[in-house]
Coordinates of N, CA and C in Angstrom, one line a residue:
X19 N 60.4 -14.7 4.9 CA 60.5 -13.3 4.9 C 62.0 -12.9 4.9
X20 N 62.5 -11.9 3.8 CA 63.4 -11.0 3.9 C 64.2 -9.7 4.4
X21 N 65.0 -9.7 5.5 CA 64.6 -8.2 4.9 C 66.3 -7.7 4.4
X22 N 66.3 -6.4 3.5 CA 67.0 -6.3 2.9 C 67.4 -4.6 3.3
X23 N 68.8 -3.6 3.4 CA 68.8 -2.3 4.2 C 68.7 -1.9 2.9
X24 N 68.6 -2.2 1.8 CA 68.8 -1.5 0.5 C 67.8 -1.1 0.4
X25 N 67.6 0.0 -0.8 CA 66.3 0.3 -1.5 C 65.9 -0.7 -2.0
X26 N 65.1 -0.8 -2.3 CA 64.3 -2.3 -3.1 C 64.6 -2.2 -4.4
X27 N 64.3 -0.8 -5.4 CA 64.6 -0.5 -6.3 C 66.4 -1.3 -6.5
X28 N 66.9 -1.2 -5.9 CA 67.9 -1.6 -6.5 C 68.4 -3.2 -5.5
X29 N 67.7 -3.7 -5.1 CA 68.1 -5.0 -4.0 C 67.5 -6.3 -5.7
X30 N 66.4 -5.9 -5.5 CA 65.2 -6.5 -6.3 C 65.3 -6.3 -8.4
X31 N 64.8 -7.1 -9.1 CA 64.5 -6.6 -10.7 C 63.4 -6.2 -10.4
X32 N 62.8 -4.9 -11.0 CA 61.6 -4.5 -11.0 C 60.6 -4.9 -11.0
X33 N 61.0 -5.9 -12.7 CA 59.6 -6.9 -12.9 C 59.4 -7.6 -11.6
X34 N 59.9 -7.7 -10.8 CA 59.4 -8.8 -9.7 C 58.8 -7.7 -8.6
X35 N 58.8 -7.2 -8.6 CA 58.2 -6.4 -7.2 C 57.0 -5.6 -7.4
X36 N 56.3 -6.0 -6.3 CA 55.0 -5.8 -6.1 C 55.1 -4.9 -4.8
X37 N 54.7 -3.5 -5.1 CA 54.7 -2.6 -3.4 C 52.7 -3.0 -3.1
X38 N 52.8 -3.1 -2.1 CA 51.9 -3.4 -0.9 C 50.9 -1.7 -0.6
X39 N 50.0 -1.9 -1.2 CA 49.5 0.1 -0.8 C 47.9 -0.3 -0.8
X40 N 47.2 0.2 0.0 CA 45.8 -0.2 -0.1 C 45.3 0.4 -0.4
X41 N 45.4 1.7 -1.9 CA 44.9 2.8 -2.7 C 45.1 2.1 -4.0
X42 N 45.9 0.3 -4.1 CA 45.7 0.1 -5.3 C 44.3 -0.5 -5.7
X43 N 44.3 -0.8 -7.0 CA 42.6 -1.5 -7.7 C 43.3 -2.7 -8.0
X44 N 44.8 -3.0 -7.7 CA 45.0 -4.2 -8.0 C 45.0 -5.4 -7.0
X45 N 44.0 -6.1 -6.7 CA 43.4 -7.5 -5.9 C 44.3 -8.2 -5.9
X46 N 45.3 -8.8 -4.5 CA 46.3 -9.8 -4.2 C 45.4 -10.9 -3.9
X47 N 45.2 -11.7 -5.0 CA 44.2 -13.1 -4.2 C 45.1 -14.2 -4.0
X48 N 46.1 -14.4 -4.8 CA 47.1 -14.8 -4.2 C 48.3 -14.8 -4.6
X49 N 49.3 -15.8 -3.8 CA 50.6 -14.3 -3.9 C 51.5 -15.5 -4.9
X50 N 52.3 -14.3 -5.5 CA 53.3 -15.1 -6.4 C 54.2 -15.4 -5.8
X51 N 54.8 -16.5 -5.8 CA 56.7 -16.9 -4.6 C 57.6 -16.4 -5.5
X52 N 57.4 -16.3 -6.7 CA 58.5 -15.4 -7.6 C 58.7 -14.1 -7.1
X53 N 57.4 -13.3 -6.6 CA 57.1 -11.6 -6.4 C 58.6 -11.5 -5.2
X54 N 58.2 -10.2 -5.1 CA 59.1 -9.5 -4.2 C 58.4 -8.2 -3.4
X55 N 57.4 -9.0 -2.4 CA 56.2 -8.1 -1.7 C 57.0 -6.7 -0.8
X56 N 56.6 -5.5 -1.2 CA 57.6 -4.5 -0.6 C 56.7 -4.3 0.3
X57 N 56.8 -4.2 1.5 CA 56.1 -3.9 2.6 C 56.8 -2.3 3.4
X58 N 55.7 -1.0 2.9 CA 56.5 0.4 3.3 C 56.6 0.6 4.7
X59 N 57.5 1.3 4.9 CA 58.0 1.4 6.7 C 57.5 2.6 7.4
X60 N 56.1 3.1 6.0 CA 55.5 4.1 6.5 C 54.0 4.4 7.1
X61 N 53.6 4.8 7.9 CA 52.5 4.3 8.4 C 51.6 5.3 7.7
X62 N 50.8 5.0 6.4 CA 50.5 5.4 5.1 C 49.2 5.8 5.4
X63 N 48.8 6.7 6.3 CA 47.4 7.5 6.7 C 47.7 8.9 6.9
X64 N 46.3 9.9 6.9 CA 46.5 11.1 7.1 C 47.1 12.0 6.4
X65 N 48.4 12.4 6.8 CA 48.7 13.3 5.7 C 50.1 12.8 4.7
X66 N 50.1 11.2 5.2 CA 50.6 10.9 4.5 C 49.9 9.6 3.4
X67 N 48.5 9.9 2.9 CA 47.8 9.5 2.4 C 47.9 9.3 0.9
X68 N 48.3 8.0 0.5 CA 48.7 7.8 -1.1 C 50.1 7.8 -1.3
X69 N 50.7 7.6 0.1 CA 52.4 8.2 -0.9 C 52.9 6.7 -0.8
X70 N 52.3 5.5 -0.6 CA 53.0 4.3 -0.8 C 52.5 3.8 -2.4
X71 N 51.6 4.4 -2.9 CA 50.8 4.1 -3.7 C 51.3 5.3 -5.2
X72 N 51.7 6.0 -4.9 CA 52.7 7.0 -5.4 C 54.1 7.2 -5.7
X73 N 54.7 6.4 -4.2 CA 56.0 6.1 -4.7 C 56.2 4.7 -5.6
X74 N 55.3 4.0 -5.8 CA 55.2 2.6 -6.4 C 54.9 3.0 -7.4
X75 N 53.9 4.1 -8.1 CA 53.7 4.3 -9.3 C 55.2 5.1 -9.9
X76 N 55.8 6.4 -9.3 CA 56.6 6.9 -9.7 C 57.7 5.8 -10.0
X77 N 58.4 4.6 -9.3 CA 59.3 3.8 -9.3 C 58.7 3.0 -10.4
X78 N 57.4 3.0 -11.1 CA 57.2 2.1 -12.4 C 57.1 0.5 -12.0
X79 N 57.0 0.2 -10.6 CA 56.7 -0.8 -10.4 C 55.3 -1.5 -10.5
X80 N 54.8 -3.0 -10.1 CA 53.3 -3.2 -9.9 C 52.9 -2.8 -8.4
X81 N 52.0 -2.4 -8.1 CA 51.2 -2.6 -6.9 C 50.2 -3.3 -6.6
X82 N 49.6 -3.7 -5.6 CA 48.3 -4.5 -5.3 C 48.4 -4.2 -3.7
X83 N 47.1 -4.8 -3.3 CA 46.4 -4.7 -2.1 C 46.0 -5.9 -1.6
X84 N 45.8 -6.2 -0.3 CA 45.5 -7.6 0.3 C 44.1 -7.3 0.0
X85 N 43.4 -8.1 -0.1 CA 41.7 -8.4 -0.3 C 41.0 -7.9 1.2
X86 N 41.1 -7.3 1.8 CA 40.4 -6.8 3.2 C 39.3 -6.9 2.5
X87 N 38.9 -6.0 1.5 CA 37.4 -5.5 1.4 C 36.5 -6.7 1.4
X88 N 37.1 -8.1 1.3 CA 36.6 -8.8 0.3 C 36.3 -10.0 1.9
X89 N 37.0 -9.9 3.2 CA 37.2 -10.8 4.1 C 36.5 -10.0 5.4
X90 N 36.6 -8.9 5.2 CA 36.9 -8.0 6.5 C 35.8 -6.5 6.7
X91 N 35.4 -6.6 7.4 CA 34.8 -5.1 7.4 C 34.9 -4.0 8.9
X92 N 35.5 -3.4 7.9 CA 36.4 -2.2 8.5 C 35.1 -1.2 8.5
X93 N 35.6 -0.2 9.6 CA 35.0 1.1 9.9 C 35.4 2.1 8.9
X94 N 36.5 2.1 8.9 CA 37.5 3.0 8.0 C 38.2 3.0 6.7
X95 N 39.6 3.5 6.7 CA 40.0 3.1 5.6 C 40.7 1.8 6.1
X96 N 40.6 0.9 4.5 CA 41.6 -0.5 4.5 C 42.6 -0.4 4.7
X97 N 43.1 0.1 6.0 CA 44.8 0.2 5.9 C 45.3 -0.9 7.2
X98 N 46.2 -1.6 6.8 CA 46.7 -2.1 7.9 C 48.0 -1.4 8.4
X99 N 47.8 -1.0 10.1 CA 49.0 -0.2 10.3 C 49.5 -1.5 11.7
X100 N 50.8 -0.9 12.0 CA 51.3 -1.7 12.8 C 50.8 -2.4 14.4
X101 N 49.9 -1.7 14.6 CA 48.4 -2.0 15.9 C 48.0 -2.6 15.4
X102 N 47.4 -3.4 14.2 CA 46.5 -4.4 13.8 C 47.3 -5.8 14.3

């Protein structure tokens, strides 16, 4: 693990970065060591619902989702926040 104070947008080449949002349809089954997994520093529920998944689309980058649905069953939404 990295961490980096920069924007990512500009730390990172685009093609390589993959933001982390669990409103994507895109399935992380498993992970590239090339990628550049952005992990948001925002705790992405309520009324701030879709904006990791939003800022990833706006920035033209890829997104994906960890497989919860696929291992895990949740009450709620598939979000992992910092209490898990």
């Amino acid at each position: 693990v990295n961490f980096n104070p920069e924007p990512y947008q500009k730390a990172y080449e685009a093609k390589k970065i993959v933001y982390l949002t669990s409103e994507s349809d895109n399935v992380i089954n498993e992970l590239d060591h090339n990628a550049v997994y952005v992990i948001g520093g925002l705790v992405d529920h309520n009324c701030h619902k879709g904006l990791c998944h939003r800022l990833a689309t706006e920035a033209g980058v890829e997104h994906g989702r960890l497989p919860l649905d696929e291992y895990l069953e949740m009450k709620s939404r598939k979000v992992l926040t910092i209490d898990h």
